[in-house]
Amino acid sequence: MTGRGWETRTVVRGDVELHCRDWAGAADGRPVLLLHGLAGHAGEWDALAAALAPGRRVVAFDQRGHGRSTRRPEHVDRAAYVADVLAVADRLGLERPLLLGQSLGGHTALLAAAAHPGRFGALVLVEAAAGRSEDAPARIGGLLGGWPLPFPDRAAAVAFFGGGPGGEAWADGLEPRPDGWWPRFDTDVMVASIAPLAARDHWADWAALTCPTLLVLGQHGILPPAETDRMLALRPEVRAVGLLGAGHDVHLERPGELHRLVSELLEELEGVEGSEGSDG
């Protein structure tokens, strides 16, 4: 099956099937692996992936419990999500990709890079941090429980999600059924997936990272300033960029600016590698 410039691939790990979108760009560019946030789907990355893909291979996948991947996996702890990232990178042959994640996907990316130093060439976190979030399960459960399901049609869903590219992307995560449009996930699985963030922080993992890292924040995002300040204090070499007017879904609201930032980082990485190669 093919989409707008991408091919579908399926990675199987244990009892879970992971649905991937694979943009086969130039083989000599550093690959990019994209992780969506909680209750999201791989299609959220279509605009960014298409913009990056001419120069490199780009892969996005529906994480466990989401989209077209296994809906009710046995395990939804942090370790399971991280292991899925490694499985996709390994099975699809992505050599030291730039790993980019938004929200919970960013948290997963952080843990994957910390647990496997040297496996990923760079890290980009979009509206994601290392701290503990005690109220996350209750907040997420209330938010998702407030969706007026089923939506009578796609247009009603787009309007509920605020319209524009963000509303379209969230509506793309729904599936039509005879009685209306429903999410491709179960709320209890989403709450269980976010629950580990209420139990502990991951400051030690963040501090241990050595790969080049970019932190992208929305002006109206959800990360407390004190948390981002601590992240930069622990790793002062990290570049942090705030995008004016953007909220939590930076990748949907400012895809062009995110593309510019990621492209600049990739050019820097490839420039360094080129100079190292010429020295040899």
Short mmCIF file of C-alpha atoms in Angstrom, two decimals:
data_model
loop_
_atom_site.label_atom_id
_atom_site.label_comp_id
_atom_site.label_asym_id
_atom_site.label_seq_id
_atom_site.Cartn_x
_atom_site.Cartn_y
_atom_site.Cartn_z
CA MET A 1 0.00 0.00 0.00
CA THR A 2 1.26 3.48 -0.86
CA GLY A 3 0.24 6.96 0.24
CA ARG A 4 1.30 10.44 -0.76
CA GLY A 5 4.95 9.65 -1.34
CA TRP A 6 5.22 6.92 1.29
CA GLU A 7 4.91 3.15 1.44
CA THR A 8 3.36 1.13 4.24
CA ARG A 9 5.60 -1.23 6.16
CA THR A 10 4.72 -3.37 9.17
CA VAL A 11 7.16 -4.21 11.93
CA VAL A 12 6.15 -7.05 14.24
CA ARG A 13 7.55 -7.21 17.76
CA GLY A 14 6.08 -9.88 20.00
CA ASP A 15 2.31 -9.50 20.06
CA VAL A 16 2.38 -6.02 18.54
CA GLU A 17 2.22 -4.92 14.92
CA LEU A 18 3.58 -1.43 14.23
CA HIS A 19 2.20 0.36 11.18
CA CYS A 20 4.91 2.48 9.50
CA ARG A 21 4.96 5.13 6.79
CA ASP A 22 8.23 5.01 4.88
CA TRP A 23 9.36 7.87 2.62
CA ALA A 24 12.27 6.48 0.60
CA GLY A 25 14.37 9.59 -0.06
CA ALA A 26 18.04 9.86 -1.00
CA ALA A 27 20.07 7.05 0.52
CA ASP A 28 23.08 9.22 1.37
CA GLY A 29 21.25 11.58 3.74
CA ARG A 30 20.86 10.88 7.45
CA PRO A 31 17.51 9.12 8.02
CA VAL A 32 14.84 10.59 10.29
CA LEU A 33 12.50 8.65 12.60
CA LEU A 34 9.36 10.47 13.79
CA LEU A 35 7.30 9.72 16.92
CA HIS A 36 3.82 11.20 17.43
CA GLY A 37 2.33 12.12 20.77
CA LEU A 38 -0.34 10.49 22.94
CA ALA A 39 -3.61 9.79 21.10
CA GLY A 40 -1.91 10.76 17.84
CA HIS A 41 -0.93 8.92 14.67
CA ALA A 42 1.86 8.74 12.11
CA GLY A 43 -0.05 10.85 9.60
CA GLU A 44 0.56 13.94 11.73
CA TRP A 45 4.06 13.98 10.27
CA ASP A 46 3.10 13.86 6.59
CA ALA A 47 3.94 17.51 5.85
CA LEU A 48 7.30 17.43 7.61
CA ALA A 49 8.21 14.01 6.23
CA ALA A 50 7.40 14.99 2.65
CA ALA A 51 9.50 18.15 3.00
CA LEU A 52 12.49 16.21 4.40
CA ALA A 53 12.22 13.10 2.25
CA PRO A 54 13.79 14.24 -1.02
CA GLY A 55 17.15 14.38 0.73
CA ARG A 56 16.84 11.38 3.03
CA ARG A 57 14.71 8.46 4.17
CA VAL A 58 11.99 9.37 6.66
CA VAL A 59 9.91 6.93 8.71
CA ALA A 60 6.94 7.62 11.00
CA PHE A 61 4.93 4.94 12.73
CA ASP A 62 1.73 4.52 14.71
CA GLN A 63 2.94 3.67 18.19
CA ARG A 64 1.44 0.75 20.10
CA GLY A 65 -2.17 1.38 21.07
CA HIS A 66 -2.51 4.06 18.39
CA GLY A 67 -3.69 4.37 14.81
CA ARG A 68 -3.45 1.22 12.75
CA SER A 69 -0.98 -0.48 15.07
CA THR A 70 -2.11 -3.04 17.65
CA ARG A 71 -4.90 -1.33 19.55
CA ARG A 72 -4.75 -3.10 22.90
CA PRO A 73 -1.20 -4.36 23.51
CA GLU A 74 -0.43 -6.22 26.71
CA HIS A 75 2.27 -3.72 27.74
CA VAL A 76 2.16 0.07 27.52
CA ASP A 77 4.96 0.96 29.93
CA ARG A 78 7.81 3.23 28.89
CA ALA A 79 10.13 0.30 28.21
CA ALA A 80 7.68 -1.19 25.69
CA TYR A 81 7.43 2.07 23.76
CA VAL A 82 11.22 2.45 23.73
CA ALA A 83 11.72 -1.14 22.53
CA ASP A 84 9.33 -0.45 19.64
CA VAL A 85 11.50 2.47 18.52
CA LEU A 86 14.56 0.24 18.44
CA ALA A 87 12.64 -2.47 16.58
CA VAL A 88 11.50 -0.08 13.86
CA ALA A 89 14.96 1.46 13.47
CA ASP A 90 16.64 -1.95 13.34
CA ARG A 91 14.15 -3.79 11.11
CA LEU A 92 13.95 -0.94 8.60
CA GLY A 93 17.71 -0.43 8.55
CA LEU A 94 17.83 3.14 9.81
CA GLU A 95 21.49 3.87 10.62
CA ARG A 96 21.94 6.42 13.42
CA PRO A 97 18.80 8.37 12.48
CA LEU A 98 17.80 11.74 13.80
CA LEU A 99 15.08 10.83 16.31
CA LEU A 100 12.29 13.39 16.61
CA GLY A 101 9.29 13.12 18.93
CA GLN A 102 6.44 15.36 20.03
CA SER A 103 4.90 15.28 23.53
CA LEU A 104 4.83 11.66 24.76
CA GLY A 105 6.65 10.69 21.58
CA GLY A 106 9.38 13.11 22.59
CA HIS A 107 9.57 11.51 26.02
CA THR A 108 9.92 8.12 24.34
CA ALA A 109 12.64 9.52 22.08
CA LEU A 110 14.52 10.88 25.09
CA LEU A 111 14.46 7.51 26.85
CA ALA A 112 15.44 5.62 23.69
CA ALA A 113 18.45 7.86 23.09
CA ALA A 114 19.50 7.63 26.76
CA ALA A 115 19.18 3.85 26.89
CA HIS A 116 21.06 3.31 23.61
CA PRO A 117 23.91 5.83 23.36
CA GLY A 118 25.37 6.00 19.89
CA ARG A 119 22.33 4.43 18.24
CA PHE A 120 20.76 7.77 17.28
CA GLY A 121 22.65 10.57 15.59
CA ALA A 122 20.65 13.43 17.09
CA LEU A 123 17.55 14.13 19.13
CA VAL A 124 14.75 16.66 18.61
CA LEU A 125 12.15 17.07 21.34
CA VAL A 126 9.00 19.02 20.49
CA GLU A 127 7.06 20.08 23.58
CA ALA A 128 8.53 17.23 25.61
CA ALA A 129 10.49 17.17 28.86
CA ALA A 130 12.04 14.92 31.51
CA GLY A 131 10.06 15.83 34.61
CA ARG A 132 7.34 14.07 36.49
CA SER A 133 3.69 14.93 35.74
CA GLU A 134 1.55 13.79 38.67
CA ASP A 135 -1.77 14.97 37.25
CA ALA A 136 -1.25 13.60 33.73
CA PRO A 137 -3.45 10.46 33.95
CA ALA A 138 -6.44 12.31 35.40
CA ARG A 139 -5.99 15.23 33.03
CA ILE A 140 -5.71 13.04 29.94
CA GLY A 141 -8.61 10.83 31.01
CA GLY A 142 -10.80 13.89 31.48
CA LEU A 143 -9.74 15.45 28.21
CA LEU A 144 -10.36 12.36 26.09
CA GLY A 145 -13.53 11.55 28.02
CA GLY A 146 -14.87 14.95 27.00
CA TRP A 147 -14.83 14.19 23.29
CA PRO A 148 -18.47 14.13 22.01
CA LEU A 149 -18.32 10.65 20.52
CA PRO A 150 -19.16 9.58 17.99
CA PHE A 151 -18.69 12.58 15.76
CA PRO A 152 -21.54 12.61 13.23
CA ASP A 153 -19.14 13.29 10.35
CA ARG A 154 -15.58 14.30 9.63
CA ALA A 155 -16.43 17.99 9.35
CA ALA A 156 -17.83 17.99 12.89
CA ALA A 157 -14.61 16.42 14.16
CA VAL A 158 -12.44 18.97 12.36
CA ALA A 159 -14.49 21.78 13.90
CA PHE A 160 -14.29 20.27 17.40
CA PHE A 161 -10.51 20.04 17.13
CA GLY A 162 -10.23 23.69 16.22
CA GLY A 163 -10.21 23.59 12.43
CA GLY A 164 -7.23 24.36 10.26
CA PRO A 165 -4.32 21.93 9.75
CA GLY A 166 -4.46 20.85 13.40
CA GLY A 167 -8.14 19.99 13.25
CA GLU A 168 -7.64 18.14 9.98
CA ALA A 169 -4.76 16.12 11.41
CA TRP A 170 -6.68 15.13 14.54
CA ALA A 171 -9.70 14.16 12.41
CA ASP A 172 -7.40 12.01 10.27
CA GLY A 173 -6.81 9.93 13.39
CA LEU A 174 -10.48 8.87 13.47
CA GLU A 175 -12.15 5.95 11.73
CA PRO A 176 -15.63 6.00 10.18
CA ARG A 177 -18.14 3.47 11.46
CA PRO A 178 -21.84 3.08 10.63
CA ASP A 179 -22.84 5.22 13.62
CA GLY A 180 -20.22 7.97 13.19
CA TRP A 181 -16.50 8.74 13.55
CA TRP A 182 -14.52 7.20 16.41
CA PRO A 183 -10.90 7.33 17.64
CA ARG A 184 -8.48 4.61 16.60
CA PHE A 185 -7.51 4.14 20.25
CA ASP A 186 -9.12 3.32 23.60
CA THR A 187 -9.04 5.92 26.36
CA ASP A 188 -8.02 3.45 29.06
CA VAL A 189 -4.96 2.46 26.99
CA MET A 190 -4.02 6.12 26.63
CA VAL A 191 -4.33 6.72 30.37
CA ALA A 192 -2.25 3.63 31.11
CA SER A 193 0.38 4.82 28.62
CA ILE A 194 0.73 8.21 30.30
CA ALA A 195 0.59 6.84 33.87
CA PRO A 196 4.36 6.17 34.13
CA LEU A 197 5.00 9.90 33.81
CA ALA A 198 3.15 10.41 37.09
CA ALA A 199 5.26 7.82 38.88
CA ARG A 200 8.79 9.13 38.31
CA ASP A 201 10.94 11.68 36.53
CA HIS A 202 13.79 11.05 34.09
CA TRP A 203 16.24 13.81 34.89
CA ALA A 204 19.13 11.35 35.13
CA ASP A 205 18.36 10.05 31.63
CA TRP A 206 18.25 13.59 30.28
CA ALA A 207 21.52 14.57 31.95
CA ALA A 208 23.26 11.46 30.59
CA LEU A 209 22.49 12.23 26.94
CA THR A 210 25.45 13.12 24.76
CA CYS A 211 23.96 13.31 21.26
CA PRO A 212 23.23 16.71 19.67
CA THR A 213 19.82 17.83 20.92
CA LEU A 214 17.29 20.44 19.84
CA LEU A 215 14.38 21.45 22.10
CA VAL A 216 11.42 23.06 20.31
CA LEU A 217 8.75 24.78 22.39
CA GLY A 218 5.48 26.51 21.64
CA GLN A 219 4.89 29.95 23.15
CA HIS A 220 1.55 28.65 24.43
CA GLY A 221 2.71 25.08 25.04
CA ILE A 222 2.20 23.03 28.18
CA LEU A 223 5.73 22.74 29.58
CA PRO A 224 6.32 24.72 32.79
CA PRO A 225 9.15 27.25 32.34
CA ALA A 226 10.86 25.88 35.46
CA GLU A 227 11.10 22.47 33.80
CA THR A 228 12.64 23.75 30.58
CA ASP A 229 15.01 25.92 32.63
CA ARG A 230 16.17 22.84 34.50
CA MET A 231 16.67 20.93 31.25
CA LEU A 232 18.94 23.67 29.93
CA ALA A 233 20.79 24.01 33.22
CA LEU A 234 21.60 20.29 33.14
CA ARG A 235 22.61 20.39 29.48
CA PRO A 236 23.65 23.94 28.57
CA GLU A 237 24.86 22.82 25.14
CA VAL A 238 21.28 22.07 24.05
CA ARG A 239 19.72 24.53 21.64
CA ALA A 240 16.20 25.60 22.64
CA VAL A 241 13.87 27.43 20.27
CA GLY A 242 10.48 28.90 21.17
CA LEU A 243 7.99 29.48 18.37
CA LEU A 244 5.79 32.53 18.84
CA GLY A 245 2.06 31.91 18.74
CA ALA A 246 2.40 28.13 18.72
CA GLY A 247 0.74 25.80 21.21
CA HIS A 248 1.49 22.21 22.16
CA ASP A 249 1.01 20.86 18.61
CA VAL A 250 3.94 22.78 17.17
CA HIS A 251 4.38 20.24 14.38
CA LEU A 252 0.85 20.89 13.15
CA GLU A 253 0.74 24.63 13.74
CA ARG A 254 4.22 25.54 12.49
CA PRO A 255 5.35 22.73 10.14
CA GLY A 256 7.40 25.09 7.99
CA GLU A 257 9.37 26.49 10.92
CA LEU A 258 9.92 23.02 12.35
CA HIS A 259 11.17 21.86 8.96
CA ARG A 260 13.64 24.74 8.88
CA LEU A 261 14.98 23.94 12.35
CA VAL A 262 15.33 20.23 11.67
CA SER A 263 16.95 20.87 8.29
CA GLU A 264 19.50 23.20 9.88
CA LEU A 265 20.39 20.55 12.45
CA LEU A 266 20.74 17.89 9.76
CA GLU A 267 22.97 20.17 7.70
CA GLU A 268 25.17 20.78 10.74
CA LEU A 269 25.46 17.05 11.45
CA GLU A 270 26.23 16.20 7.85
CA GLY A 271 28.73 19.06 7.64
CA VAL A 272 30.60 17.74 10.66
CA GLU A 273 30.63 14.23 9.24
CA GLY A 274 31.86 15.56 5.91
CA SER A 275 34.73 17.44 7.51
CA GLU A 276 35.70 14.41 9.59
CA GLY A 277 35.70 12.27 6.46
CA SER A 278 37.92 14.74 4.57
CA ASP A 279 40.39 14.78 7.47
CA GLY A 280 40.82 11.07 7.04
#
